[in-house]
Structure formats: C-alpha cells, structure tokens
PDB file of C-alpha atoms and ligand atoms in Angstrom:
ATOM      1  CA  MET A   1     -16.683  -9.979   6.220  1.00 70.00           C
ATOM      2  CA  SER A   2     -13.506 -11.797   6.914  1.00 91.00           C
ATOM      3  CA  VAL A   3     -10.187 -10.758   8.785  1.00 95.00           C
ATOM      4  CA  LEU A   4      -7.492 -10.302   6.129  1.00 97.00           C
ATOM      5  CA  LEU A   5      -4.387  -9.042   8.035  1.00 98.00           C
ATOM      6  CA  GLU A   6      -4.058  -9.319  11.640  1.00 98.00           C
ATOM      7  CA  LEU A   7      -1.257  -7.658  13.654  1.00 98.00           C
ATOM      8  CA  LYS A   8      -0.693  -9.056  17.089  1.00 98.00           C
ATOM      9  CA  SER A   9       1.557  -6.994  19.453  1.00 98.00           C
ATOM     10  CA  LEU A  10       4.179  -5.859  16.970  1.00 98.00           C
ATOM     11  CA  ASP A  11       7.424  -4.270  18.377  1.00 98.00           C
ATOM     12  CA  LYS A  12      10.419  -2.795  16.466  1.00 98.00           C
ATOM     13  CA  ARG A  13      13.517  -1.297  17.947  1.00 98.00           C
ATOM     14  CA  PHE A  14      16.501   0.383  16.263  1.00 97.00           C
ATOM     15  CA  GLY A  15      19.307   0.059  18.818  1.00 95.00           C
ATOM     16  CA  GLY A  16      17.742   1.942  21.982  1.00 93.00           C
ATOM     17  CA  LEU A  17      15.048   3.554  19.966  1.00 97.00           C
ATOM     18  CA  HIS A  18      11.881   1.584  20.662  1.00 97.00           C
ATOM     19  CA  VAL A  19       9.881   2.752  17.497  1.00 98.00           C
ATOM     20  CA  THR A  20       6.772   0.424  17.551  1.00 98.00           C
ATOM     21  CA  ARG A  21       5.237  -0.935  20.671  1.00 98.00           C
ATOM     22  CA  GLY A  22       2.647  -3.699  21.131  1.00 98.00           C
ATOM     23  CA  VAL A  23       0.904  -2.534  17.809  1.00 98.00           C
ATOM     24  CA  SER A  24      -2.349  -4.882  17.420  1.00 98.00           C
ATOM     25  CA  PHE A  25      -5.084  -4.343  15.160  1.00 98.00           C
ATOM     26  CA  ALA A  26      -6.875  -6.234  12.274  1.00 97.00           C
ATOM     27  CA  LEU A  27      -8.159  -5.224   8.766  1.00 97.00           C
ATOM     28  CA  ASN A  28     -11.167  -6.843   7.198  1.00 97.00           C
ATOM     29  CA  THR A  29     -12.353  -7.243   3.653  1.00 96.00           C
ATOM     30  CA  GLY A  30     -13.301  -3.932   2.151  1.00 96.00           C
ATOM     31  CA  ASP A  31     -11.818  -2.025   4.924  1.00 97.00           C
ATOM     32  CA  ARG A  32     -10.400   1.398   4.145  1.00 97.00           C
ATOM     33  CA  MET A  33      -8.023   2.290   6.990  1.00 98.00           C
ATOM     34  CA  ALA A  34      -6.194   5.341   7.440  1.00 97.00           C
ATOM     35  CA  LEU A  35      -3.068   5.053   9.766  1.00 97.00           C
ATOM     36  CA  ILE A  36      -2.363   8.671  11.108  1.00 95.00           C
ATOM     37  CA  GLY A  37      -0.118  10.067  13.734  1.00 93.00           C
ATOM     38  CA  PRO A  38       2.612  12.657  13.964  1.00 92.00           C
ATOM     39  CA  ASN A  39       5.974  12.634  12.113  1.00 92.00           C
ATOM     40  CA  GLY A  40       8.177   9.946  13.761  1.00 94.00           C
ATOM     41  CA  ALA A  41       5.326   7.960  15.282  1.00 95.00           C
ATOM     42  CA  GLY A  42       6.470   4.816  13.783  1.00 97.00           C
ATOM     43  CA  LYS A  43       4.009   4.671  10.567  1.00 96.00           C
ATOM     44  CA  THR A  44       6.365   3.699   7.942  1.00 95.00           C
ATOM     45  CA  THR A  45       8.234   1.384  10.343  1.00 97.00           C
ATOM     46  CA  LEU A  46       5.123  -0.360  10.797  1.00 97.00           C
ATOM     47  CA  VAL A  47       4.252  -0.849   7.162  1.00 96.00           C
ATOM     48  CA  ASN A  48       7.725  -1.970   6.397  1.00 96.00           C
ATOM     49  CA  GLN A  49       7.195  -4.494   9.202  1.00 97.00           C
ATOM     50  CA  ILE A  50       3.973  -5.748   7.541  1.00 97.00           C
ATOM     51  CA  SER A  51       5.323  -5.792   4.109  1.00 95.00           C
ATOM     52  CA  GLY A  52       8.506  -7.553   5.355  1.00 95.00           C
ATOM     53  CA  VAL A  53      11.067  -4.930   4.327  1.00 93.00           C
ATOM     54  CA  LEU A  54      11.841  -5.199   8.122  1.00 96.00           C
ATOM     55  CA  THR A  55      11.530  -8.124  10.432  1.00 96.00           C
ATOM     56  CA  SER A  56       9.739  -7.530  13.768  1.00 97.00           C
ATOM     57  CA  ASP A  57      11.606  -7.988  17.020  1.00 98.00           C
ATOM     58  CA  THR A  58       8.402  -9.638  18.537  1.00 97.00           C
ATOM     59  CA  GLY A  59       4.652 -10.103  17.746  1.00 98.00           C
ATOM     60  CA  ASP A  60       3.096 -11.756  14.735  1.00 98.00           C
ATOM     61  CA  ILE A  61       1.566 -10.710  11.638  1.00 98.00           C
ATOM     62  CA  TRP A  62      -1.280 -12.986  10.003  1.00 98.00           C
ATOM     63  CA  LEU A  63      -2.278 -12.766   6.586  1.00 97.00           C
ATOM     64  CA  ARG A  64      -5.631 -14.501   5.440  1.00 95.00           C
ATOM     65  CA  GLY A  65      -4.992 -17.242   8.248  1.00 94.00           C
ATOM     66  CA  GLU A  66      -1.446 -17.860   7.591  1.00 96.00           C
ATOM     67  CA  ASN A  67       1.414 -16.801   9.965  1.00 97.00           C
ATOM     68  CA  VAL A  68       3.656 -14.609   7.516  1.00 97.00           C
ATOM     69  CA  THR A  69       5.870 -13.052  10.547  1.00 97.00           C
ATOM     70  CA  ARG A  70       8.897 -14.802   9.102  1.00 95.00           C
ATOM     71  CA  LEU A  71       8.382 -14.737   5.569  1.00 95.00           C
ATOM     72  CA  SER A  72      10.155 -12.882   2.803  1.00 92.00           C
ATOM     73  CA  GLN A  73       8.531 -10.007   1.236  1.00 89.00           C
ATOM     74  CA  ALA A  74       8.091 -12.024  -2.016  1.00 85.00           C
ATOM     75  CA  LYS A  75       6.243 -14.694  -0.404  1.00 91.00           C
ATOM     76  CA  ARG A  76       4.013 -12.252   1.314  1.00 93.00           C
ATOM     77  CA  VAL A  77       3.263 -10.631  -1.991  1.00 90.00           C
ATOM     78  CA  ARG A  78       2.205 -14.197  -3.056  1.00 88.00           C
ATOM     79  CA  ALA A  79       0.012 -14.461   0.014  1.00 93.00           C
ATOM     80  CA  GLY A  80      -1.867 -11.447  -1.062  1.00 94.00           C
ATOM     81  CA  LEU A  81      -0.040  -8.468   0.221  1.00 95.00           C
ATOM     82  CA  ALA A  82       1.037  -5.683  -1.775  1.00 92.00           C
ATOM     83  CA  ARG A  83       2.687  -2.139  -1.347  1.00 89.00           C
ATOM     84  CA  THR A  84       3.527   0.540  -3.709  1.00 82.00           C
ATOM     85  CA  PHE A  85       6.573   0.203  -5.377  1.00 66.00           C
ATOM     86  CA  GLN A  86       8.731   3.109  -5.922  1.00 65.00           C
ATOM     87  CA  ILE A  87       9.217   3.655  -9.605  1.00 63.00           C
ATOM     88  CA  THR A  88      12.657   5.202  -9.288  1.00 61.00           C
ATOM     89  CA  THR A  89      13.708   1.783  -7.714  1.00 64.00           C
ATOM     90  CA  LEU A  90      12.497  -0.310 -10.675  1.00 67.00           C
ATOM     91  CA  ALA A  91      13.431   0.353 -14.448  1.00 78.00           C
ATOM     92  CA  PRO A  92      12.545   4.213 -14.903  1.00 83.00           C
ATOM     93  CA  HIS A  93      13.739   4.064 -18.627  1.00 89.00           C
ATOM     94  CA  PHE A  94      10.929   1.284 -19.548  1.00 90.00           C
ATOM     95  CA  ALA A  95       7.892   1.971 -21.221  1.00 92.00           C
ATOM     96  CA  VAL A  96       4.834   2.565 -19.062  1.00 92.00           C
ATOM     97  CA  GLN A  97       2.997  -0.765 -20.599  1.00 92.00           C
ATOM     98  CA  ARG A  98       6.254  -2.958 -20.380  1.00 90.00           C
ATOM     99  CA  GLN A  99       6.528  -1.960 -16.908  1.00 88.00           C
ATOM    100  CA  ILE A 100       2.971  -3.263 -16.110  1.00 90.00           C
ATOM    101  CA  GLU A 101       3.409  -6.399 -18.186  1.00 89.00           C
ATOM    102  CA  LEU A 102       6.617  -7.178 -16.248  1.00 85.00           C
ATOM    103  CA  ALA A 103       4.755  -7.011 -12.799  1.00 84.00           C
ATOM    104  CA  LEU A 104       1.971  -9.294 -14.501  1.00 86.00           C
ATOM    105  CA  PHE A 105       4.817 -11.672 -15.863  1.00 82.00           C
ATOM    106  CA  GLU A 106       6.398 -11.634 -12.177  1.00 78.00           C
ATOM    107  CA  ARG A 107       2.730 -12.519 -10.800  1.00 80.00           C
ATOM    108  CA  GLU A 108       2.488 -15.264 -13.192  1.00 79.00           C
ATOM    109  CA  GLY A 109       5.759 -16.587 -12.186  1.00 74.00           C
ATOM    110  CA  LEU A 110       6.508 -16.415 -16.046  1.00 68.00           C
ATOM    111  CA  THR A 111       9.953 -15.139 -15.880  1.00 63.00           C
ATOM    112  CA  GLY A 112      11.543 -18.290 -16.315  1.00 59.00           C
ATOM    113  CA  GLY A 113      10.392 -20.687 -19.445  1.00 57.00           C
ATOM    114  CA  MET A 114      10.144 -18.423 -22.641  1.00 55.00           C
ATOM    115  CA  TRP A 115       7.859 -20.397 -24.569  1.00 53.00           C
ATOM    116  CA  ARG A 116       5.080 -20.450 -21.771  1.00 58.00           C
ATOM    117  CA  SER A 117       5.769 -16.671 -21.449  1.00 58.00           C
ATOM    118  CA  LEU A 118       5.166 -16.031 -25.179  1.00 60.00           C
ATOM    119  CA  ASP A 119       1.898 -17.960 -24.929  1.00 63.00           C
ATOM    120  CA  ALA A 120       0.561 -16.040 -22.287  1.00 68.00           C
ATOM    121  CA  TYR A 121       1.702 -12.911 -23.538  1.00 81.00           C
ATOM    122  CA  PRO A 122      -1.402 -11.737 -25.496  1.00 87.00           C
ATOM    123  CA  ALA A 123      -3.467 -12.245 -22.482  1.00 88.00           C
ATOM    124  CA  LEU A 124      -1.045 -10.233 -20.145  1.00 88.00           C
ATOM    125  CA  GLN A 125      -1.034  -7.430 -22.812  1.00 91.00           C
ATOM    126  CA  ALA A 126      -4.464  -7.002 -22.877  1.00 93.00           C
ATOM    127  CA  GLU A 127      -4.505  -7.089 -19.094  1.00 93.00           C
ATOM    128  CA  ALA A 128      -1.857  -4.340 -19.118  1.00 93.00           C
ATOM    129  CA  GLN A 129      -3.826  -2.358 -21.525  1.00 93.00           C
ATOM    130  CA  GLY A 130      -6.850  -2.577 -19.435  1.00 92.00           C
ATOM    131  CA  ILE A 131      -5.166  -1.307 -16.178  1.00 91.00           C
ATOM    132  CA  LEU A 132      -3.537   1.588 -18.088  1.00 91.00           C
ATOM    133  CA  SER A 133      -7.189   2.338 -19.371  1.00 90.00           C
ATOM    134  CA  ARG A 134      -8.427   2.089 -15.793  1.00 86.00           C
ATOM    135  CA  PHE A 135      -6.002   4.653 -14.592  1.00 87.00           C
ATOM    136  CA  GLY A 136      -6.257   6.943 -17.648  1.00 87.00           C
ATOM    137  CA  LEU A 137      -2.733   6.306 -18.868  1.00 90.00           C
ATOM    138  CA  ARG A 138      -3.437   4.477 -22.243  1.00 92.00           C
ATOM    139  CA  SER A 139      -2.182   7.444 -24.342  1.00 94.00           C
ATOM    140  CA  HIS A 140       1.114   6.991 -22.186  1.00 93.00           C
ATOM    141  CA  ALA A 141       1.560   3.358 -22.905  1.00 94.00           C
ATOM    142  CA  ALA A 142       4.717   3.881 -24.948  1.00 95.00           C
ATOM    143  CA  THR A 143       6.231   6.688 -22.718  1.00 95.00           C
ATOM    144  CA  ALA A 144       9.247   5.834 -20.478  1.00 94.00           C
ATOM    145  CA  THR A 145       8.098   6.004 -16.884  1.00 89.00           C
ATOM    146  CA  GLU A 146      10.884   8.532 -16.173  1.00 90.00           C
ATOM    147  CA  ASP A 147       9.287  10.824 -18.515  1.00 93.00           C
ATOM    148  CA  LEU A 148       5.875  11.032 -16.868  1.00 90.00           C
ATOM    149  CA  ALA A 149       4.781  13.920 -14.425  1.00 87.00           C
ATOM    150  CA  TYR A 150       5.281  13.180 -10.933  1.00 85.00           C
ATOM    151  CA  GLY A 151       1.522  12.425 -10.045  1.00 85.00           C
ATOM    152  CA  GLU A 152       1.423  10.149 -12.955  1.00 87.00           C
ATOM    153  CA  GLN A 153       4.410   8.157 -11.756  1.00 87.00           C
ATOM    154  CA  ARG A 154       2.346   7.603  -8.527  1.00 86.00           C
ATOM    155  CA  LEU A 155      -0.522   6.398 -10.479  1.00 87.00           C
ATOM    156  CA  ILE A 156       1.756   3.913 -11.907  1.00 88.00           C
ATOM    157  CA  GLU A 157       3.029   2.716  -8.647  1.00 87.00           C
ATOM    158  CA  MET A 158      -0.498   2.085  -7.715  1.00 88.00           C
ATOM    159  CA  ALA A 159      -1.224   0.397 -11.018  1.00 88.00           C
ATOM    160  CA  LEU A 160       1.993  -1.883 -10.575  1.00 88.00           C
ATOM    161  CA  ALA A 161       0.804  -2.984  -7.238  1.00 88.00           C
ATOM    162  CA  LEU A 162      -2.890  -3.717  -8.309  1.00 88.00           C
ATOM    163  CA  ALA A 163      -1.437  -5.734 -11.184  1.00 86.00           C
ATOM    164  CA  LEU A 164      -0.234  -8.202  -8.524  1.00 87.00           C
ATOM    165  CA  ARG A 165      -4.006  -8.855  -7.432  1.00 89.00           C
ATOM    166  CA  PRO A 166      -3.507  -8.311  -3.991  1.00 93.00           C
ATOM    167  CA  LYS A 167      -6.300  -8.622  -1.120  1.00 96.00           C
ATOM    168  CA  VAL A 168      -4.636  -6.188   1.178  1.00 97.00           C
ATOM    169  CA  LEU A 169      -2.793  -3.040  -0.245  1.00 96.00           C
ATOM    170  CA  LEU A 170      -0.648  -0.830   1.651  1.00 96.00           C
ATOM    171  CA  LEU A 171      -0.147   2.814   0.799  1.00 93.00           C
ATOM    172  CA  ASP A 172       2.559   5.369   2.269  1.00 91.00           C
ATOM    173  CA  GLU A 173       1.625   8.602   1.588  1.00 89.00           C
ATOM    174  CA  PRO A 174       0.501   8.283  -2.035  1.00 87.00           C
ATOM    175  CA  MET A 175      -0.336  11.927  -2.327  1.00 86.00           C
ATOM    176  CA  ALA A 176       3.147  13.154  -0.916  1.00 84.00           C
ATOM    177  CA  GLY A 177       4.666  15.719  -3.347  1.00 81.00           C
ATOM    178  CA  VAL A 178       1.878  15.376  -5.931  1.00 82.00           C
ATOM    179  CA  PRO A 179       0.755  18.585  -7.260  1.00 81.00           C
ATOM    180  CA  LYS A 180      -3.107  19.529  -6.953  1.00 79.00           C
ATOM    181  CA  GLY A 181      -4.074  18.800 -10.382  1.00 77.00           C
ATOM    182  CA  ASP A 182      -2.644  15.416 -10.415  1.00 78.00           C
ATOM    183  CA  GLY A 183      -4.063  14.732  -6.989  1.00 81.00           C
ATOM    184  CA  GLU A 184      -7.625  14.556  -8.382  1.00 83.00           C
ATOM    185  CA  ARG A 185      -6.694  11.570 -10.425  1.00 82.00           C
ATOM    186  CA  LEU A 186      -5.027   9.737  -7.598  1.00 84.00           C
ATOM    187  CA  LEU A 187      -8.174  10.299  -5.680  1.00 85.00           C
ATOM    188  CA  ALA A 188     -10.270   8.998  -8.343  1.00 85.00           C
ATOM    189  CA  ALA A 189      -7.787   5.988  -8.717  1.00 86.00           C
ATOM    190  CA  LEU A 190      -8.231   5.377  -5.027  1.00 88.00           C
ATOM    191  CA  ASP A 191     -12.127   5.520  -4.991  1.00 88.00           C
ATOM    192  CA  ALA A 192     -12.178   3.151  -7.910  1.00 86.00           C
ATOM    193  CA  LEU A 193     -10.029   0.327  -6.084  1.00 89.00           C
ATOM    194  CA  PRO A 194     -11.741  -3.057  -5.987  1.00 89.00           C
ATOM    195  CA  ARG A 195     -14.243  -2.867  -3.201  1.00 92.00           C
ATOM    196  CA  ASP A 196     -13.260  -6.176  -1.612  1.00 93.00           C
ATOM    197  CA  LEU A 197      -9.538  -4.904  -1.402  1.00 95.00           C
ATOM    198  CA  ALA A 198      -8.355  -3.887   2.171  1.00 97.00           C
ATOM    199  CA  VAL A 199      -6.466  -0.926   2.111  1.00 97.00           C
ATOM    200  CA  LEU A 200      -4.271   0.733   4.606  1.00 97.00           C
ATOM    201  CA  ILE A 201      -2.949   4.147   3.612  1.00 96.00           C
ATOM    202  CA  ILE A 202      -0.793   6.432   5.599  1.00 95.00           C
ATOM    203  CA  GLU A 203      -1.931  10.020   4.900  1.00 92.00           C
ATOM    204  CA  HIS A 204      -1.526  13.476   6.292  1.00 89.00           C
ATOM    205  CA  ASP A 205      -4.163  15.247   4.678  1.00 88.00           C
ATOM    206  CA  MET A 206      -7.190  15.124   7.027  1.00 89.00           C
ATOM    207  CA  ASP A 207      -9.725  15.963   4.525  1.00 88.00           C
ATOM    208  CA  LEU A 208      -8.535  12.852   2.414  1.00 90.00           C
ATOM    209  CA  VAL A 209      -8.443  10.601   5.542  1.00 93.00           C
ATOM    210  CA  PHE A 210     -11.898  11.572   6.588  1.00 93.00           C
ATOM    211  CA  ARG A 211     -13.088  11.213   2.974  1.00 92.00           C
ATOM    212  CA  PHE A 212     -11.614   7.936   2.101  1.00 93.00           C
ATOM    213  CA  ALA A 213     -11.390   6.103   5.463  1.00 96.00           C
ATOM    214  CA  ASN A 214     -13.984   3.975   7.296  1.00 96.00           C
ATOM    215  CA  ARG A 215     -11.663   3.248   9.944  1.00 97.00           C
ATOM    216  CA  ILE A 216      -8.757   5.267  11.559  1.00 97.00           C
ATOM    217  CA  VAL A 217      -5.945   3.975  13.744  1.00 97.00           C
ATOM    218  CA  VAL A 218      -4.078   6.661  15.466  1.00 96.00           C
ATOM    219  CA  LEU A 219      -0.265   5.790  16.164  1.00 96.00           C
ATOM    220  CA  ALA A 220       1.466   8.004  18.869  1.00 93.00           C
ATOM    221  CA  GLU A 221       4.996   7.259  19.787  1.00 94.00           C
ATOM    222  CA  GLY A 222       4.857   3.755  18.407  1.00 97.00           C
ATOM    223  CA  ALA A 223       1.565   2.826  20.072  1.00 97.00           C
ATOM    224  CA  VAL A 224      -1.981   2.616  18.991  1.00 97.00           C
ATOM    225  CA  LEU A 225      -3.568   5.514  20.695  1.00 95.00           C
ATOM    226  CA  ALA A 226      -7.067   4.960  19.265  1.00 96.00           C
ATOM    227  CA  ASP A 227      -8.802   2.725  16.664  1.00 97.00           C
ATOM    228  CA  GLY A 228     -12.296   3.546  15.441  1.00 97.00           C
ATOM    229  CA  SER A 229     -14.805   4.998  13.006  1.00 97.00           C
ATOM    230  CA  PRO A 230     -13.803   8.369  11.563  1.00 96.00           C
ATOM    231  CA  GLU A 231     -16.507   9.536  14.030  1.00 95.00           C
ATOM    232  CA  ASP A 232     -15.011   8.046  17.048  1.00 95.00           C
ATOM    233  CA  ILE A 233     -11.711   9.373  16.315  1.00 95.00           C
ATOM    234  CA  ARG A 234     -12.953  12.737  15.512  1.00 92.00           C
ATOM    235  CA  ARG A 235     -14.731  12.932  18.943  1.00 92.00           C
ATOM    236  CA  ASP A 236     -11.676  11.273  20.856  1.00 93.00           C
ATOM    237  CA  PRO A 237     -10.175  13.828  23.192  1.00 91.00           C
ATOM    238  CA  ARG A 238      -6.937  11.993  23.397  1.00 89.00           C
ATOM    239  CA  VAL A 239      -6.558  12.208  19.671  1.00 87.00           C
ATOM    240  CA  ARG A 240      -7.582  15.838  19.647  1.00 85.00           C
ATOM    241  CA  ALA A 241      -4.900  16.681  22.212  1.00 83.00           C
ATOM    242  CA  ALA A 242      -2.219  14.292  20.695  1.00 75.00           C
ATOM    243  CA  TYR A 243      -2.516  15.139  16.873  1.00 70.00           C
ATOM    244  CA  LEU A 244      -5.613  16.640  15.421  1.00 58.00           C
ATOM    245  CA  GLY A 245      -5.299  19.985  17.593  1.00 57.00           C
ATOM    246  CA  ASN A 246      -8.778  21.397  18.031  1.00 47.00           C
TER     247      ASN A 246
HETATM  248  N1  ADP N 301      16.172   2.425   9.861  1.00 68.70           N
HETATM  249  C1  ADP N 301      16.353   2.941  10.747  1.00 68.70           C
HETATM  250  N2  ADP N 301      17.199   3.110  11.549  1.00 68.70           N
HETATM  251  C2  ADP N 301      17.111   3.904  12.787  1.00 68.70           C
HETATM  252  N3  ADP N 301      16.000   4.679  13.149  1.00 68.70           N
HETATM  253  C3  ADP N 301      14.784   4.527  12.072  1.00 68.70           C
HETATM  254  C4  ADP N 301      15.092   3.701  10.986  1.00 68.70           C
HETATM  255  N4  ADP N 301      13.916   4.211  10.700  1.00 68.70           N
HETATM  256  C5  ADP N 301      12.945   4.856  11.241  1.00 68.70           C
HETATM  257  N5  ADP N 301      13.596   5.157  12.517  1.00 68.70           N
HETATM  258  C6  ADP N 301      13.345   6.084  13.417  1.00 68.70           C
HETATM  259  O1  ADP N 301      11.950   5.590  13.887  1.00 68.70           O
HETATM  260  C7  ADP N 301      11.005   6.618  14.183  1.00 68.70           C
HETATM  261  C8  ADP N 301       9.761   6.393  13.302  1.00 68.70           C
HETATM  262  O2  ADP N 301      10.164   6.553  12.308  1.00 68.70           O
HETATM  263  P1  ADP N 301       8.852   6.314  10.825  1.00 68.70           P
HETATM  264  O3  ADP N 301       8.714   4.845  11.244  1.00 68.70           O
HETATM  265  O4  ADP N 301       9.512   6.767   9.629  1.00 68.70           O
HETATM  266  O5  ADP N 301       7.951   7.495  11.327  1.00 68.70           O
HETATM  267  P2  ADP N 301       6.511   8.097  10.591  1.00 68.70           P
HETATM  268  O6  ADP N 301       6.495   7.284   9.218  1.00 68.70           O
HETATM  269  O7  ADP N 301       5.458   7.597  11.423  1.00 68.70           O
HETATM  270  O8  ADP N 301       6.966   9.353  10.375  1.00 68.70           O
HETATM  271  C9  ADP N 301      11.870   7.860  13.794  1.00 68.70           C
HETATM  272  O9  ADP N 301      12.415   8.336  14.888  1.00 68.70           O
HETATM  273  C10 ADP N 301      12.938   7.352  12.869  1.00 68.70           C
HETATM  274  O10 ADP N 301      14.015   8.449  13.141  1.00 68.70           O
HETATM  275 MG1   MG N 302       6.606   7.797   7.357  1.00 68.70          MG
END
C-alpha cells in the first residue's frame, strides 16, 4: 500500500469567506474514501482545489510523490488524477463511442499527427468498445450522448474519467439526480472500479457511503472534523452531533 494523494493544510478563501481550512489527509492505493459534510461545508471547493480547477491559497497537494500544487488541471490528469467530466460541457451531440475514443486519443497525446492517430485507431476503438461493454452501454455506441437517459450520462462521465487510466478518481455526487432504476447501474459501476484505484467520493446518501467507503472524512465549516473507518465515524459523538443526527 502506498500514498497516492496527500493534502497538506489546504486553505481556500473567496474574498472574506474562508471556505476550506487547514485540510490535511492522505489517500492510499485502493482506498474508497467518502467525503461527507453538510451543504456548504466546502466539499466541492476542496475537490476543485485537488483537481486544479481552483488554486489553493496555502498548503500543498502531493500526487504520487510529486508536488502538483501549482500544476494545471491537464498536468494533474497526466500525473494520474481524474475527476468526472460533465457531459454537458463536452460534445453532447457526439456518439457515445466517439466520445470515449476522443478521451483515449487525448490520453495518448494523439490529437496532433494524424498518421499516428490513424495507426493507433483500431486499438483505441477496441478499448473504447471494451469500456462501453464494462458499463453496459455497448448497445448505445452510436447514440448521441445527449439522447441518453440522465443516469446513463453519468455512467458515460465515469467511463470517460476511467478512460484516462487514473490512479486517483474524484467523484462529486455521481448519484445526484439519478433516478432509482439507473442508480443500480451506477452502483454496479462503482463496485467494478479497478481495485488499486484510489477513489474519493462526495455523497449524501449515507447508505451508499457506508456501503462503499473504507474510510470517511467529515468536513464541517471547511475543516476536517473526523477521519476514520466507517465504524469510527458512526460512533464519533462529534460527527453525530454535527451531521448524522441520531
Ligand atoms: N466560486 C465561489 N465564489 C464564492 N463563494 C463560493 C464559490 N464556490 C463556493 N463558494 C462558497 O463556499 C462555500 C462552500 O461551498 P461548496 O464547496 O460548494 O460546499 P459543498 O460542496 O460542501 O456543499 C459555500 O458557502 C459557497 O457559497
Ligand atoms: Mg458540493
């Protein structure tokens, strides 16, 4: 087991609003970490700091032994960090398989020289089809992503992130707005993620959190209130008071 991601005393302010405060924790190979906390606790802000959408005011982010605190989002992706894309920010009219192929092309740095791209195409095409099969979306290969059901779009978002072969995957409320029926497929996809991948998931559904996570970090008012096993968190009186209720 090795440390893949380490956060050291991260802070973020928006003007006078101090949103994340001295956040430190580490994610190891194979971890399934849930980040929980009340609305407005700073969870999304923290994930944005980790992925590089936001720069941190102070503190450091280490990814697989490299200090990535000042690196761009793209460089963090290349260093092994992926978060789910929002389909709506990509090309929703593209066919599902083409969407995956584009992500693979980007991973391989093949967007430039066309002759090399064409050479690599059969292999990447096969890989894209494999990914679609894994997510039960093979029959939708030619469907425009915008025509998929909402839950299936979330599956594609996860498939796109995985296509980058990350070591660390960040998921910000992947189940949000997904109808119950589609939810089961998303859960199955979560369960089928590669074991050595480290996953950090923000999730409100406590049943899912306790089913999925081997570690839970509780964020309250931007600071880590608790960090431990699901059993520790369930028993922690401060967590119960601040968040879980009774
Ligand atoms: N870009 C921003 N500018 C100003 N305030 C922000 C911005 N993003 C988030 N906030 C504020 O930071 C706090 C934490 O938000 P957020 O990280 O989205 O919390 P959570 O994901 O835990 O619900 C909230 O008070 C929110 O209004
Ligand atoms: Mg949020």
